[in-house]
Amino acid sequence: MSDFIRWTERFAAVDPQHPDARDVRRHPALASVLMAFIGYHVPYSLAAIAMLMGFKPFGVAPLAYLYLFIVIINLLAYTLILRVRRISQRFIYRQTIFQLAAWLVMFTLYTLLLAEHRAVALVCALMTCAFVALIGNWKEGLVLCVSASLSYLFAIAVAYDRFGQPVDVVSETLFLGAFILVSLYLTMMGSTMRLSRDKARQTKLSLQKTQAELSQVMSQLERRARTDELTGLHNRRHGREILGALQLALETQSSAATVMLLDIDNFKAINDNYGHDTGDVVLKTVAKTLASLKRDDDLLARWGGEEFLIAWPRTALPAAAVIADRLRHAVEELEIDADSARIHITFSAGLAELKPGVSLNEIIKTADDRLYEAKRTGRNRVCHQS
């Protein structure tokens, strides 16, 4: 059945970008169509068994013509339902109206073919009523019940007037009354089940929506806990976590890593002379420049205030000193407009090599000491020796 459904979906050629694509529920609807199509074969199976047992009131030909008629009608309805490109979970669309009319014709003719055993047709009709009760609404169930009852009465009248078949009024009344009561019961039961199912579905969707919103909020909180709000870089806490993992990896790998702690020169004067908004622009510009020049696995974090920390995995101290000087020149070339003036930015930095067995605090203190050495000896420079 799954393979047939996939084939019919390809046949329908529904565009996934179609505006109604999100309303499409193809698998449940197509599966329901197939179940209905299979359900039509039940009465013919019973008729075939009856004919094998010798019951042939009108011969085989009328039954064969009736079977061919209903197969063609259902295939046509199936094609139209596919081509309409709006398949819902419930069969509430115009393409099924003539399918219902075809079913009533089949039901009437089948009732005539069964002659005095026509009550069996009511049992088969209950299958359709149960099907509609589960996928339709109470109006559809009521329409089917009334239509089937009227068709059955019409078949009895034709059987009596045209074919001279005997009619037991009491038995037929009992059969038809039982059919109506059971059909109405199935309709009400289906409506109750559908309401419960819809309520459960709405509850599930609401829970999924709440869970998605909660997950999004948690993700945002987690991201904020790891990210500096102004620059978008890692914050100090998350930077220390990454440094710890990098140092732990050095204990099992024969490679080097270097840390640089840098501080923007004369940043307090920028805030005092041009305001904190300009200072924020300076911080964001420096962060953007540093981020554009780092490798994917390099660490770049705002360490606090105007301080930034960079860590280069698989990079020894001499090579890191060359990279740090390149970054210094890139920042030195920056110009930021502030009021009618242009601000030139520089930074001072200190380097320290990560070593197994040496605590992070000691390594960062070494880089910090060398940073202040760069500040003391004239700023706009990188120190990597004590």
Short mmCIF file of C-alpha atoms in Angstrom, two decimals:
data_model
loop_
_atom_site.label_atom_id
_atom_site.label_comp_id
_atom_site.label_asym_id
_atom_site.label_seq_id
_atom_site.Cartn_x
_atom_site.Cartn_y
_atom_site.Cartn_z
CA MET A 1 0.00 0.00 0.00
CA SER A 2 2.87 2.41 0.84
CA ASP A 3 4.44 1.87 -2.58
CA PHE A 4 1.09 2.50 -4.28
CA ILE A 5 0.59 5.70 -2.27
CA ARG A 6 4.05 6.95 -3.26
CA TRP A 7 3.30 6.18 -6.91
CA THR A 8 -0.01 8.06 -6.76
CA GLU A 9 1.65 11.03 -5.13
CA ARG A 10 4.12 11.21 -8.00
CA PHE A 11 1.19 10.85 -10.39
CA ALA A 12 -0.57 13.74 -8.66
CA ALA A 13 2.54 15.89 -9.24
CA VAL A 14 1.81 18.12 -6.26
CA ASP A 15 4.27 20.97 -6.05
CA PRO A 16 5.85 20.99 -2.55
CA GLN A 17 6.15 24.79 -2.84
CA HIS A 18 2.40 25.09 -3.48
CA PRO A 19 0.75 27.55 -1.01
CA ASP A 20 -1.49 24.76 0.29
CA ALA A 21 1.35 22.27 0.65
CA ARG A 22 1.44 22.61 4.43
CA ASP A 23 -2.29 21.67 4.58
CA VAL A 24 -1.75 18.49 2.58
CA ARG A 25 -2.10 15.25 4.50
CA ARG A 26 -1.63 12.86 1.64
CA HIS A 27 -0.87 9.54 3.28
CA PRO A 28 -3.94 9.37 5.57
CA ALA A 29 -6.28 10.45 2.76
CA LEU A 30 -4.84 8.17 0.09
CA ALA A 31 -4.80 5.26 2.52
CA SER A 32 -8.47 5.99 3.25
CA VAL A 33 -9.28 6.00 -0.47
CA LEU A 34 -7.60 2.63 -0.85
CA MET A 35 -9.47 1.25 2.16
CA ALA A 36 -12.75 2.45 0.66
CA PHE A 37 -11.83 0.86 -2.67
CA ILE A 38 -11.03 -2.42 -0.92
CA GLY A 39 -14.28 -2.17 1.03
CA TYR A 40 -16.25 -2.17 -2.22
CA HIS A 41 -14.95 -5.65 -2.92
CA VAL A 42 -16.49 -7.13 0.20
CA PRO A 43 -20.04 -7.44 -1.20
CA TYR A 44 -18.68 -8.88 -4.43
CA SER A 45 -16.73 -11.42 -2.46
CA LEU A 46 -19.94 -12.43 -0.70
CA ALA A 47 -21.75 -12.57 -4.02
CA ALA A 48 -19.00 -14.76 -5.48
CA ILE A 49 -19.29 -17.15 -2.54
CA ALA A 50 -23.07 -17.22 -2.98
CA MET A 51 -22.76 -18.00 -6.69
CA LEU A 52 -20.33 -20.81 -5.95
CA MET A 53 -23.03 -22.20 -3.65
CA GLY A 54 -25.56 -22.04 -6.52
CA PHE A 55 -27.30 -18.72 -5.83
CA LYS A 56 -27.69 -17.00 -9.23
CA PRO A 57 -31.03 -15.14 -9.35
CA PHE A 58 -30.04 -13.00 -12.37
CA GLY A 59 -26.98 -14.82 -13.63
CA VAL A 60 -23.34 -13.75 -13.55
CA ALA A 61 -23.42 -10.99 -16.21
CA PRO A 62 -25.30 -8.29 -14.21
CA LEU A 63 -22.94 -8.69 -11.29
CA ALA A 64 -19.92 -8.44 -13.59
CA TYR A 65 -21.29 -5.28 -15.23
CA LEU A 66 -22.00 -3.78 -11.82
CA TYR A 67 -18.48 -4.58 -10.65
CA LEU A 68 -16.95 -2.98 -13.75
CA PHE A 69 -19.13 0.10 -13.27
CA ILE A 70 -18.09 0.69 -9.66
CA VAL A 71 -14.39 0.06 -10.38
CA ILE A 72 -14.35 2.64 -13.17
CA ILE A 73 -16.26 5.21 -11.06
CA ASN A 74 -13.91 4.79 -8.11
CA LEU A 75 -10.79 5.02 -10.23
CA LEU A 76 -12.16 8.19 -11.80
CA ALA A 77 -12.92 9.63 -8.35
CA TYR A 78 -9.49 8.62 -7.15
CA THR A 79 -7.84 10.43 -10.07
CA LEU A 80 -9.84 13.62 -9.50
CA ILE A 81 -9.05 13.60 -5.78
CA LEU A 82 -5.36 13.35 -6.60
CA ARG A 83 -5.48 16.06 -9.23
CA VAL A 84 -7.34 18.52 -6.99
CA ARG A 85 -4.04 19.01 -5.06
CA ARG A 86 -5.81 19.56 -1.73
CA ILE A 87 -6.10 16.26 0.06
CA SER A 88 -7.35 16.56 3.62
CA GLN A 89 -7.73 13.98 6.35
CA ARG A 90 -11.49 14.06 5.91
CA PHE A 91 -13.27 13.51 2.65
CA ILE A 92 -15.03 16.87 2.56
CA TYR A 93 -14.70 17.97 -1.01
CA ARG A 94 -16.87 17.95 -4.12
CA GLN A 95 -15.00 15.13 -5.87
CA THR A 96 -16.68 12.57 -3.61
CA ILE A 97 -20.27 13.62 -4.36
CA PHE A 98 -20.56 11.62 -7.55
CA GLN A 99 -18.66 8.79 -5.84
CA LEU A 100 -21.46 8.71 -3.25
CA ALA A 101 -24.03 8.70 -6.04
CA ALA A 102 -22.19 5.80 -7.69
CA TRP A 103 -22.17 3.95 -4.38
CA LEU A 104 -25.93 4.42 -4.05
CA VAL A 105 -26.44 3.03 -7.57
CA MET A 106 -24.26 0.06 -6.73
CA PHE A 107 -26.07 -0.46 -3.43
CA THR A 108 -29.48 -0.38 -5.12
CA LEU A 109 -28.49 -2.79 -7.89
CA TYR A 110 -26.75 -5.11 -5.45
CA THR A 111 -29.88 -5.13 -3.31
CA LEU A 112 -31.93 -6.17 -6.37
CA LEU A 113 -29.45 -8.90 -7.30
CA LEU A 114 -29.68 -10.47 -3.85
CA ALA A 115 -33.46 -10.92 -4.26
CA GLU A 116 -35.03 -12.23 -1.02
CA HIS A 117 -31.61 -12.15 0.66
CA ARG A 118 -31.34 -8.40 0.09
CA ALA A 119 -30.83 -7.70 3.81
CA VAL A 120 -27.20 -8.75 3.31
CA ALA A 121 -26.76 -5.49 1.35
CA LEU A 122 -27.59 -3.56 4.53
CA VAL A 123 -24.82 -5.37 6.38
CA CYS A 124 -22.35 -4.38 3.64
CA ALA A 125 -23.68 -0.81 3.76
CA LEU A 126 -22.83 -0.69 7.47
CA MET A 127 -19.18 -1.06 6.51
CA THR A 128 -19.40 2.13 4.48
CA CYS A 129 -21.27 3.86 7.31
CA ALA A 130 -18.53 2.89 9.76
CA PHE A 131 -15.90 4.18 7.32
CA VAL A 132 -17.68 7.54 6.88
CA ALA A 133 -18.26 7.79 10.65
CA LEU A 134 -14.51 7.56 11.25
CA ILE A 135 -13.28 9.96 8.56
CA GLY A 136 -16.27 12.22 7.88
CA ASN A 137 -18.56 14.31 10.05
CA TRP A 138 -22.03 13.65 11.46
CA LYS A 139 -23.71 15.40 8.51
CA GLU A 140 -22.06 13.07 6.04
CA GLY A 141 -23.01 10.08 8.17
CA LEU A 142 -26.62 11.24 8.34
CA VAL A 143 -26.76 11.87 4.59
CA LEU A 144 -25.37 8.39 3.90
CA CYS A 145 -27.83 6.75 6.33
CA VAL A 146 -30.86 8.50 4.81
CA SER A 147 -29.66 7.93 1.23
CA ALA A 148 -29.00 4.24 1.83
CA SER A 149 -32.42 3.79 3.49
CA LEU A 150 -34.23 5.49 0.61
CA SER A 151 -32.23 3.44 -1.92
CA TYR A 152 -33.13 0.24 -0.08
CA LEU A 153 -36.84 1.15 -0.06
CA PHE A 154 -36.61 1.97 -3.78
CA ALA A 155 -34.95 -1.40 -4.45
CA ILE A 156 -37.72 -3.21 -2.54
CA ALA A 157 -40.39 -1.38 -4.56
CA VAL A 158 -38.68 -2.20 -7.88
CA ALA A 159 -38.11 -5.81 -6.83
CA TYR A 160 -41.77 -6.23 -5.98
CA ASP A 161 -43.27 -4.33 -8.94
CA ARG A 162 -40.89 -5.27 -11.77
CA PHE A 163 -39.46 -8.63 -10.78
CA GLY A 164 -42.21 -10.05 -8.61
CA GLN A 165 -39.88 -10.74 -5.70
CA PRO A 166 -41.64 -11.49 -2.39
CA VAL A 167 -41.45 -8.81 0.28
CA ASP A 168 -41.88 -9.53 4.01
CA VAL A 169 -42.86 -6.12 5.37
CA VAL A 170 -42.19 -7.01 9.01
CA SER A 171 -38.74 -8.46 8.31
CA GLU A 172 -37.78 -5.65 5.97
CA THR A 173 -38.92 -3.06 8.54
CA LEU A 174 -36.86 -4.77 11.24
CA PHE A 175 -33.80 -4.99 9.00
CA LEU A 176 -34.06 -1.39 7.84
CA GLY A 177 -34.78 -0.10 11.38
CA ALA A 178 -31.75 -1.97 12.73
CA PHE A 179 -29.62 -0.54 9.92
CA ILE A 180 -30.75 3.03 10.70
CA LEU A 181 -30.16 2.65 14.45
CA VAL A 182 -26.72 1.11 14.01
CA SER A 183 -25.76 3.71 11.38
CA LEU A 184 -26.79 6.56 13.65
CA TYR A 185 -24.94 4.96 16.54
CA LEU A 186 -21.80 4.61 14.42
CA THR A 187 -22.14 8.24 13.34
CA MET A 188 -22.40 9.48 16.92
CA MET A 189 -19.58 7.21 18.06
CA GLY A 190 -17.39 8.37 15.19
CA SER A 191 -18.16 12.00 16.00
CA THR A 192 -17.20 11.46 19.64
CA MET A 193 -14.02 9.62 18.68
CA ARG A 194 -13.15 12.34 16.20
CA LEU A 195 -13.65 15.08 18.79
CA SER A 196 -11.45 13.19 21.22
CA ARG A 197 -8.88 12.59 18.51
CA ASP A 198 -8.94 16.26 17.47
CA LYS A 199 -8.60 17.35 21.09
CA ALA A 200 -5.70 14.95 21.61
CA ARG A 201 -4.09 16.21 18.40
CA GLN A 202 -4.51 19.83 19.48
CA THR A 203 -3.06 19.00 22.88
CA LYS A 204 -0.13 17.24 21.24
CA LEU A 205 0.46 20.17 18.88
CA SER A 206 0.23 22.59 21.79
CA LEU A 207 2.73 20.55 23.77
CA GLN A 208 5.05 20.33 20.78
CA LYS A 209 4.80 24.09 20.27
CA THR A 210 5.48 24.73 23.95
CA GLN A 211 8.40 22.31 23.88
CA ALA A 212 9.81 23.98 20.76
CA GLU A 213 9.45 27.43 22.35
CA LEU A 214 11.05 26.19 25.57
CA SER A 215 13.88 24.61 23.59
CA GLN A 216 14.38 27.87 21.71
CA VAL A 217 14.44 29.87 24.94
CA MET A 218 16.90 27.42 26.51
CA SER A 219 19.06 27.61 23.41
CA GLN A 220 19.02 31.41 23.56
CA LEU A 221 19.85 31.40 27.26
CA GLU A 222 22.69 28.95 26.67
CA ARG A 223 23.98 31.05 23.78
CA ARG A 224 23.81 34.22 25.90
CA ALA A 225 25.62 32.45 28.72
CA ARG A 226 28.50 31.67 26.34
CA THR A 227 28.49 34.85 24.22
CA ASP A 228 29.48 38.42 24.83
CA GLU A 229 26.41 40.54 24.09
CA LEU A 230 28.23 43.51 22.57
CA THR A 231 30.74 41.82 20.25
CA GLY A 232 29.13 38.42 19.67
CA LEU A 233 32.37 36.68 20.64
CA HIS A 234 32.82 34.02 23.30
CA ASN A 235 32.70 35.49 26.78
CA ARG A 236 35.35 34.96 29.43
CA ARG A 237 33.70 31.97 31.09
CA HIS A 238 33.22 30.06 27.86
CA GLY A 239 36.69 31.09 26.70
CA ARG A 240 38.21 29.48 29.80
CA GLU A 241 36.27 26.28 29.09
CA ILE A 242 37.68 26.11 25.56
CA LEU A 243 41.19 26.88 26.83
CA GLY A 244 40.84 24.05 29.35
CA ALA A 245 39.84 21.61 26.63
CA LEU A 246 42.71 22.82 24.44
CA GLN A 247 45.25 22.35 27.23
CA LEU A 248 43.85 18.89 28.04
CA ALA A 249 44.30 17.91 24.37
CA LEU A 250 47.98 18.96 24.57
CA GLU A 251 48.61 16.28 27.18
CA THR A 252 47.78 13.56 24.64
CA GLN A 253 49.15 15.25 21.51
CA SER A 254 52.65 16.31 20.64
CA SER A 255 51.69 19.77 19.45
CA ALA A 256 51.94 23.35 20.66
CA ALA A 257 49.41 26.10 21.35
CA THR A 258 49.81 29.77 22.14
CA VAL A 259 47.63 32.30 23.95
CA MET A 260 47.58 36.06 23.36
CA LEU A 261 46.00 38.57 25.69
CA LEU A 262 45.55 42.00 24.06
CA ASP A 263 44.29 45.34 25.32
CA ILE A 264 43.17 48.31 23.21
CA ASP A 265 45.49 51.24 23.81
CA ASN A 266 44.10 54.42 25.40
CA PHE A 267 40.56 53.05 25.44
CA LYS A 268 39.60 55.06 28.53
CA ALA A 269 40.53 58.26 26.68
CA ILE A 270 38.29 57.23 23.77
CA ASN A 271 35.35 56.78 26.15
CA ASP A 272 36.09 60.06 27.93
CA ASN A 273 36.55 62.13 24.77
CA TYR A 274 33.99 60.60 22.41
CA GLY A 275 31.50 58.81 24.67
CA HIS A 276 30.72 55.20 25.48
CA ASP A 277 28.75 54.69 22.24
CA THR A 278 31.92 55.37 20.27
CA GLY A 279 33.79 53.08 22.63
CA ASP A 280 31.29 50.31 21.84
CA VAL A 281 31.83 50.89 18.12
CA VAL A 282 35.59 50.57 18.64
CA LEU A 283 35.15 47.27 20.52
CA LYS A 284 32.86 45.84 17.85
CA THR A 285 35.14 46.97 15.03
CA VAL A 286 38.21 45.41 16.64
CA ALA A 287 36.27 42.20 17.34
CA LYS A 288 35.10 42.01 13.74
CA THR A 289 38.60 42.58 12.39
CA LEU A 290 40.15 39.93 14.63
CA ALA A 291 37.38 37.45 13.79
CA SER A 292 37.89 37.95 10.05
CA LEU A 293 41.57 37.00 10.34
CA LYS A 294 41.32 33.93 12.57
CA ARG A 295 41.13 30.29 11.57
CA ASP A 296 37.99 28.26 12.20
CA ASP A 297 39.45 26.42 15.20
CA ASP A 298 41.18 29.46 16.74
CA LEU A 299 39.69 30.82 19.95
CA LEU A 300 38.67 34.48 20.09
CA ALA A 301 36.97 35.77 23.24
CA ARG A 302 36.27 39.09 24.87
CA TRP A 303 38.14 38.76 28.12
CA GLY A 304 36.68 41.82 29.80
CA GLY A 305 36.41 45.56 29.17
CA GLU A 306 38.75 46.35 26.28
CA GLU A 307 40.69 43.09 26.61
CA PHE A 308 40.50 40.18 24.15
CA LEU A 309 42.03 36.72 24.29
CA ILE A 310 43.13 34.69 21.28
CA ALA A 311 44.39 31.09 21.34
CA TRP A 312 46.02 29.37 18.37
CA PRO A 313 46.02 25.54 18.44
CA ARG A 314 48.97 23.78 16.75
CA THR A 315 50.95 27.02 16.80
CA ALA A 316 54.25 27.48 18.64
CA LEU A 317 55.24 30.76 20.23
CA PRO A 318 57.48 32.06 17.38
CA ALA A 319 54.82 31.47 14.72
CA ALA A 320 52.16 32.99 16.99
CA ALA A 321 54.30 36.10 17.37
CA VAL A 322 54.29 36.57 13.57
CA ILE A 323 50.48 36.14 13.44
CA ALA A 324 50.00 38.52 16.39
CA ASP A 325 52.08 41.20 14.67
CA ARG A 326 49.99 40.79 11.52
CA LEU A 327 46.82 41.32 13.59
CA ARG A 328 48.38 44.38 15.21
CA HIS A 329 49.05 45.94 11.82
CA ALA A 330 45.48 45.15 10.66
CA VAL A 331 43.98 46.92 13.70
CA GLU A 332 46.45 49.79 13.35
CA GLU A 333 45.08 50.53 9.90
CA LEU A 334 41.50 50.91 11.17
CA GLU A 335 39.86 54.33 11.24
CA ILE A 336 36.60 55.06 13.03
CA ASP A 337 34.56 58.22 12.52
CA ALA A 338 33.62 59.95 15.78
CA ASP A 339 31.87 63.29 15.49
CA SER A 340 34.17 65.21 13.13
CA ALA A 341 37.31 63.29 14.08
CA ARG A 342 38.89 60.01 12.96
CA ILE A 343 40.06 57.60 15.62
CA HIS A 344 43.08 55.39 15.01
CA ILE A 345 43.21 52.22 17.06
CA THR A 346 46.16 50.23 18.33
CA PHE A 347 46.58 47.46 20.83
CA SER A 348 49.25 46.00 23.05
CA ALA A 349 49.50 42.27 23.62
CA GLY A 350 51.37 39.58 25.49
CA LEU A 351 51.93 35.97 24.41
CA ALA A 352 52.31 32.79 26.43
CA GLU A 353 52.60 29.19 25.31
CA LEU A 354 50.19 26.58 26.66
CA LYS A 355 52.09 23.78 28.37
CA PRO A 356 50.83 20.51 29.87
CA GLY A 357 51.05 20.51 33.64
CA VAL A 358 50.94 24.30 33.89
CA SER A 359 47.70 25.76 35.20
CA LEU A 360 45.62 28.07 33.04
CA ASN A 361 45.85 30.79 35.66
CA GLU A 362 49.66 30.74 35.43
CA ILE A 363 49.60 30.82 31.62
CA ILE A 364 47.13 33.69 31.51
CA LYS A 365 49.12 35.56 34.18
CA THR A 366 52.25 35.16 32.04
CA ALA A 367 50.42 36.58 29.00
CA ASP A 368 49.03 39.39 31.19
CA ASP A 369 52.48 40.26 32.52
CA ARG A 370 53.85 40.46 28.99
CA LEU A 371 50.84 42.59 27.97
CA TYR A 372 51.72 45.14 30.65
CA GLU A 373 55.32 44.95 29.57
CA ALA A 374 54.14 45.98 26.07
CA LYS A 375 52.13 48.82 27.60
CA ARG A 376 55.10 49.96 29.71
CA THR A 377 57.51 49.98 26.81
CA GLY A 378 55.45 52.17 24.52
CA ARG A 379 52.18 50.41 23.51
CA ASN A 380 51.19 49.18 20.02
CA ARG A 381 53.44 46.17 20.29
CA VAL A 382 53.43 42.46 21.10
CA CYS A 383 55.68 41.02 23.81
CA HIS A 384 56.40 37.30 23.98
CA GLN A 385 59.44 37.32 26.24
CA SER A 386 59.69 38.30 29.86
#
